[in-house]
XYZ file of C-alpha atoms in Angstrom:
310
model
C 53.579 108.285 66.610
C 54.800 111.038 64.523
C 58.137 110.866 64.372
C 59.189 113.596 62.137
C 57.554 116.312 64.853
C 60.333 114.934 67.145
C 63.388 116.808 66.383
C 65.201 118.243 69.057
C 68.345 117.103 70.502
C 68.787 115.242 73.831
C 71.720 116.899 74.427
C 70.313 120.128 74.531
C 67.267 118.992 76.686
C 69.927 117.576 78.980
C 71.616 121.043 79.244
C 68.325 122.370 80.012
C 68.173 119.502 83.013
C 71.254 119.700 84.573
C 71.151 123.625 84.337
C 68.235 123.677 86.551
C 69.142 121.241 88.491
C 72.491 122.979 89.029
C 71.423 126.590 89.235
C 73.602 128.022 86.698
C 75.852 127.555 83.710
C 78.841 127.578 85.294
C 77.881 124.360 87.595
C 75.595 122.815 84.797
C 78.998 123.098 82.559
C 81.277 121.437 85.136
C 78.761 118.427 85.957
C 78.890 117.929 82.568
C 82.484 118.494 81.937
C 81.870 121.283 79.270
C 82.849 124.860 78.713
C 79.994 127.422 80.413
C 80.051 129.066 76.792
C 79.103 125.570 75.042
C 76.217 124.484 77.205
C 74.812 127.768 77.169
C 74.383 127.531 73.343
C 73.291 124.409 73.881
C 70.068 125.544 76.225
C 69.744 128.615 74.046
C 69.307 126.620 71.205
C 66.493 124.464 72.919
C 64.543 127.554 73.542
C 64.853 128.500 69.693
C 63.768 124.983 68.778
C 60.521 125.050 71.323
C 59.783 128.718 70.601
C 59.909 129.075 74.720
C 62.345 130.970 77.403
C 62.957 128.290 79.630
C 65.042 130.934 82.307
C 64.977 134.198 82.752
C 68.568 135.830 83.344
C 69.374 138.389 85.321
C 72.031 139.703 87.869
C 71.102 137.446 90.775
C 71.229 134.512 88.568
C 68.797 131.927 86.626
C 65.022 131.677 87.379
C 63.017 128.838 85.325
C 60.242 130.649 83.927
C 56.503 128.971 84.109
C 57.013 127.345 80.622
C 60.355 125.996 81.684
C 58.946 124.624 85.297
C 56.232 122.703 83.271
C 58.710 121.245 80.790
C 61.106 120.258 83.471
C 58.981 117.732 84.762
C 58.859 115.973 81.468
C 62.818 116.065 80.462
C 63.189 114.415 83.694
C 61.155 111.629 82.639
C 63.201 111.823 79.975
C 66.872 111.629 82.121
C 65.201 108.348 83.983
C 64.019 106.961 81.009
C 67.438 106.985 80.001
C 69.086 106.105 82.985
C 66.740 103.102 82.874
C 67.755 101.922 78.956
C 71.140 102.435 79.654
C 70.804 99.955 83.019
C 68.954 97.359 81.115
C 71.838 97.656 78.457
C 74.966 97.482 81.018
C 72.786 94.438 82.462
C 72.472 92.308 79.396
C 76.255 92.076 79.046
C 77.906 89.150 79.700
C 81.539 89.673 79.459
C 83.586 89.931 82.410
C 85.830 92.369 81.269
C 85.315 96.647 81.379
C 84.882 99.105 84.662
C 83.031 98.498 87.358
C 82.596 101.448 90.303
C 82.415 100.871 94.031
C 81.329 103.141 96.062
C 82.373 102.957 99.460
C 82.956 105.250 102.974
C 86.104 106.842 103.326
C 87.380 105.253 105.807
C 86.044 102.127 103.972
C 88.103 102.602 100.918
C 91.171 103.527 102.702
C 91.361 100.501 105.398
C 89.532 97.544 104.332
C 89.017 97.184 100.210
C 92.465 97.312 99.479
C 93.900 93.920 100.376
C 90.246 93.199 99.252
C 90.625 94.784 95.702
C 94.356 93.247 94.607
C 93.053 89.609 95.257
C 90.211 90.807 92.725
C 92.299 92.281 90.309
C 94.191 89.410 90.482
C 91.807 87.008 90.022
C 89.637 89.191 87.017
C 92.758 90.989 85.796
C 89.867 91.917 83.405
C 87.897 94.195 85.591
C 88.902 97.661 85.718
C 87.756 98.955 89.243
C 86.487 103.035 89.744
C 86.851 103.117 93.327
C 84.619 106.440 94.663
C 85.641 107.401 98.237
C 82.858 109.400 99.268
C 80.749 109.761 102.890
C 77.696 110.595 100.754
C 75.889 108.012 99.117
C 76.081 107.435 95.714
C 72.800 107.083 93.770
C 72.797 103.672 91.885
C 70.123 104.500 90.188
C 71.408 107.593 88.499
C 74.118 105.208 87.801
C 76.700 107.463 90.224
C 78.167 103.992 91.293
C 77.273 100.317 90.092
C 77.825 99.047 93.597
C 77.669 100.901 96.559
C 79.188 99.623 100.711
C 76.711 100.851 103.373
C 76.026 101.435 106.268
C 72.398 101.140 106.267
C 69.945 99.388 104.515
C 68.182 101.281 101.339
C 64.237 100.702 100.707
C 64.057 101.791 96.512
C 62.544 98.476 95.249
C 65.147 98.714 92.461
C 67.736 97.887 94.477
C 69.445 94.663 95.441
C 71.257 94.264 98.904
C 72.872 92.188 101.000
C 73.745 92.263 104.772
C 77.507 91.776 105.199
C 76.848 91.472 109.256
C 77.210 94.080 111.983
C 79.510 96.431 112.884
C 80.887 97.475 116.300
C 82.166 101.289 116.789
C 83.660 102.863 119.822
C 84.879 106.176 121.141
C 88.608 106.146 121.161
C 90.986 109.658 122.382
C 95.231 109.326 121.847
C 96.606 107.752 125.195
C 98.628 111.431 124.926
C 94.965 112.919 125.427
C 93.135 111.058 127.865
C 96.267 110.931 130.577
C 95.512 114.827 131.011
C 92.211 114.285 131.982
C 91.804 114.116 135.499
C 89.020 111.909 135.655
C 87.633 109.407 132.900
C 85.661 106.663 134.867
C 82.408 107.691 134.005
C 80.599 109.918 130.951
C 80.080 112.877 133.185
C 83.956 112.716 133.307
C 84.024 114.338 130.265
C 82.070 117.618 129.844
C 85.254 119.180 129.483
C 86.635 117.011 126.636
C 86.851 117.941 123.131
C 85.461 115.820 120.509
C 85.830 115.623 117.047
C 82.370 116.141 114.579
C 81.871 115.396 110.856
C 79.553 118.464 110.550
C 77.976 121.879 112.387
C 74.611 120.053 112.681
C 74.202 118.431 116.704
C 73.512 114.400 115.636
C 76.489 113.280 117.676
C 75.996 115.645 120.610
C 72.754 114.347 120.738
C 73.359 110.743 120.442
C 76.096 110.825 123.623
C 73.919 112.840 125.524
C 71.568 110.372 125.103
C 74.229 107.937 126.435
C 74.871 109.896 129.810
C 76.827 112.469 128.491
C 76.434 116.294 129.216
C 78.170 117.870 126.423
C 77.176 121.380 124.778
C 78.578 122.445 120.931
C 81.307 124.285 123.139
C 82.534 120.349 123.491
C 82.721 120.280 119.447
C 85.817 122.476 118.618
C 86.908 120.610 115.502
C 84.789 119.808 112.793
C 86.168 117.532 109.793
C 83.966 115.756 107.275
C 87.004 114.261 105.990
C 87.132 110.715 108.513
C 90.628 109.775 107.553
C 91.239 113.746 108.227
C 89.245 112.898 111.809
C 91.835 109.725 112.730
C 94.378 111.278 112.552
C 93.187 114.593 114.672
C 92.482 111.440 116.906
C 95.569 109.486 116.893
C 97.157 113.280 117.166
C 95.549 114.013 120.471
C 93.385 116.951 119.407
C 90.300 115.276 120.647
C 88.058 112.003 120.695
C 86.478 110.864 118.434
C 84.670 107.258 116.457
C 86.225 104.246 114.931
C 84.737 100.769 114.487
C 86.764 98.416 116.863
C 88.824 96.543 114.339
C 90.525 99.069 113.047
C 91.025 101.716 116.597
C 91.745 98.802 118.580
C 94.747 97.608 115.918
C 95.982 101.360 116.840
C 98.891 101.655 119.412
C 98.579 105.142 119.763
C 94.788 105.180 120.969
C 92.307 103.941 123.710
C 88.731 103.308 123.457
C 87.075 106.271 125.989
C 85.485 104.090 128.337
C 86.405 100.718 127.738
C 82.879 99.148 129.284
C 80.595 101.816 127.653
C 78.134 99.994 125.167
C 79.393 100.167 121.058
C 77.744 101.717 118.934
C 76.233 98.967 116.331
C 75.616 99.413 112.869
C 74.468 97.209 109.679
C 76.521 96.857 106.867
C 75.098 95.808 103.255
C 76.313 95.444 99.781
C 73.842 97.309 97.398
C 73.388 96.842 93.483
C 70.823 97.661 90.871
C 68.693 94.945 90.538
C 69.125 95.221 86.303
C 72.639 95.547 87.037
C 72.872 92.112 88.786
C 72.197 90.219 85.440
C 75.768 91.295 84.074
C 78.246 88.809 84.290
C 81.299 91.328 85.862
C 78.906 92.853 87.909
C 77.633 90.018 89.908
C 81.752 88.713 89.926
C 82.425 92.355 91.758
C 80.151 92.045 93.852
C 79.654 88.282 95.259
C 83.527 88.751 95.398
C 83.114 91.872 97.506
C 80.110 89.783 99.765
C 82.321 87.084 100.663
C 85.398 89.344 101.466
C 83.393 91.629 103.536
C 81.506 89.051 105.144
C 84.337 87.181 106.478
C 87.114 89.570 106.631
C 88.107 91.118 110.498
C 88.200 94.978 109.501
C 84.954 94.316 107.760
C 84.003 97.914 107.094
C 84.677 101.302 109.081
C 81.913 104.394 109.838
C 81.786 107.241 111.297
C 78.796 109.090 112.759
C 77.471 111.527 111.068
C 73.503 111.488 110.837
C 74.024 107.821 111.507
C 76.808 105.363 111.285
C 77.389 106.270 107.396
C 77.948 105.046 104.077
């Protein structure tokens, strides 16, 4: 290999990357927590060094060009390639001391890890935990998250999981709510109730219909992606809405809707990066984390949005 011909900075090519990937400058720059003007030197430079326009500008925005769409395909070998070294890197250490980050459901991070997380710290005062509370999941691989609590199982062969068991979810509505309903024996009771969605798509108007229920968007007035947001609309009496059944039957203030309708059951699983299992803190977080959330009573919390999430 000639080395010398290789002389252009991975910095620059990552600008290029993320700028695409992005749309424009201004949300390349704040992915990569730089100034817009910086990182478009940065990609300007890269076309200098190549001799190629990689976007064209203009008032509607950026538009890769032919030569850049070709060339994007190999800087994202590049990004994986490097994604990959710097796995294989974090894996081969064996200390038990530095950051680890968990990625876990909102609801998740709020209610169950942290009784979970002070018996860690106190246990490994040498692991510094990055706890991301997020209902998206977080991409191991692109090393968003070292260890990620889910709600379903993932199929990339690079990862490693592990079923924590099965969780139970219910409807639940504020006893404040449900009193001025005239009738709540049955699901047909309540095509004039207002429930509570995570989003403007129809996945949970779907799945109680499917159930027996009759219920139209008109049924939806308050959407929240936000599911500690959602509890409290709950516990508030604005309308009804999911909670697994540790945590909404611990609540005073609420009711499961229907107390003999059939849960709503969901897997949960620990998931790592398989090269991220051979470092010593790593597999301490997260055996620690299997054993807590395997035996603990609130065990993990969802809501439904798509499916049971995170």
């Amino acid at each position: 290999m000639s080395w010398r011909s290789i002389n252009f900075d991975w910095n620059r090519a990552r600008a290029f990357l993320v700028t695409a990937e992005e749309g424009s400058f201004s949300a390349a720059a704040r992915a990569l927590d730089m100034t817009q003007p910086t990182l478009g030197r940065q990609v300007c430079a890269l076309e200098n060094e190549l001799g190629v326009t990689l976007f064209e500008r203009s008032a509607r925005g950026l538009t890769l060009t032919p030569s850049g769409v070709d060339l994007l395909e190999y800087v994202k070998g590049m990004a994986d390639a490097a994604n990959r070294f710097s796995l294989a890197a974090t894996g081969h250490t064996q200390t038990v001391a530095g950051k680890v980050s968990i990625s876990a459901s909102e609801a998740t991070a709020a209610f169950v890890l942290p009784p979970i997380l002070a018996r860690l710290r106190q246990q490994a005062p040498g692991i510094e935990i990055e706890l991301i509370a997020t209902n998206d999941s977080s991409d191991l691989i692109r090393r968003e998250a070292d260890i990620a609590i889910r709600a379903y199982r993932p199929t990339q062969p690079e990862l490693i999981t592990r079923k924590l068991q099965d969780l139970r979810a219910h409807l639940y509505g504020a006893t404040s709510y449900l009193s001025r309903l005239s009738k709540r024996s049955c699901p047909a009771d309540f095509n004039g109730a207002d429930f509570l969605c995570f989003d403007h798509t129809s996945v949970i108007q779907d799945e109680l219909n499917k159930r027996g229920f009759n219920l139209t968007q008109k049924n939806f007035p308050v959407t929240i992606a936000n599911h500690l947001v959602q509890w409290e609309l709950v516990k508030a009496g604005v309308g009804i809405g999911f909670m697994t059944q540790d945590i909404g039957d611990a609540e005073p203030l609420v009711e499961r809707v229907l107390a003999d309708f059939a849960a709503f059951e969901v897997e949960l699983w620990l998931v790592v990066h398989r090269e991220l299992h051979t470092s010593k803190r790593l597999k301490l977080v997260f055996d620690f984390l299997a054993e807590s959330l395997s035996s603990s009573p609130k065990s993990g919390t969802v809501g439904l949005s798509g499916n049971l999430n995170n």
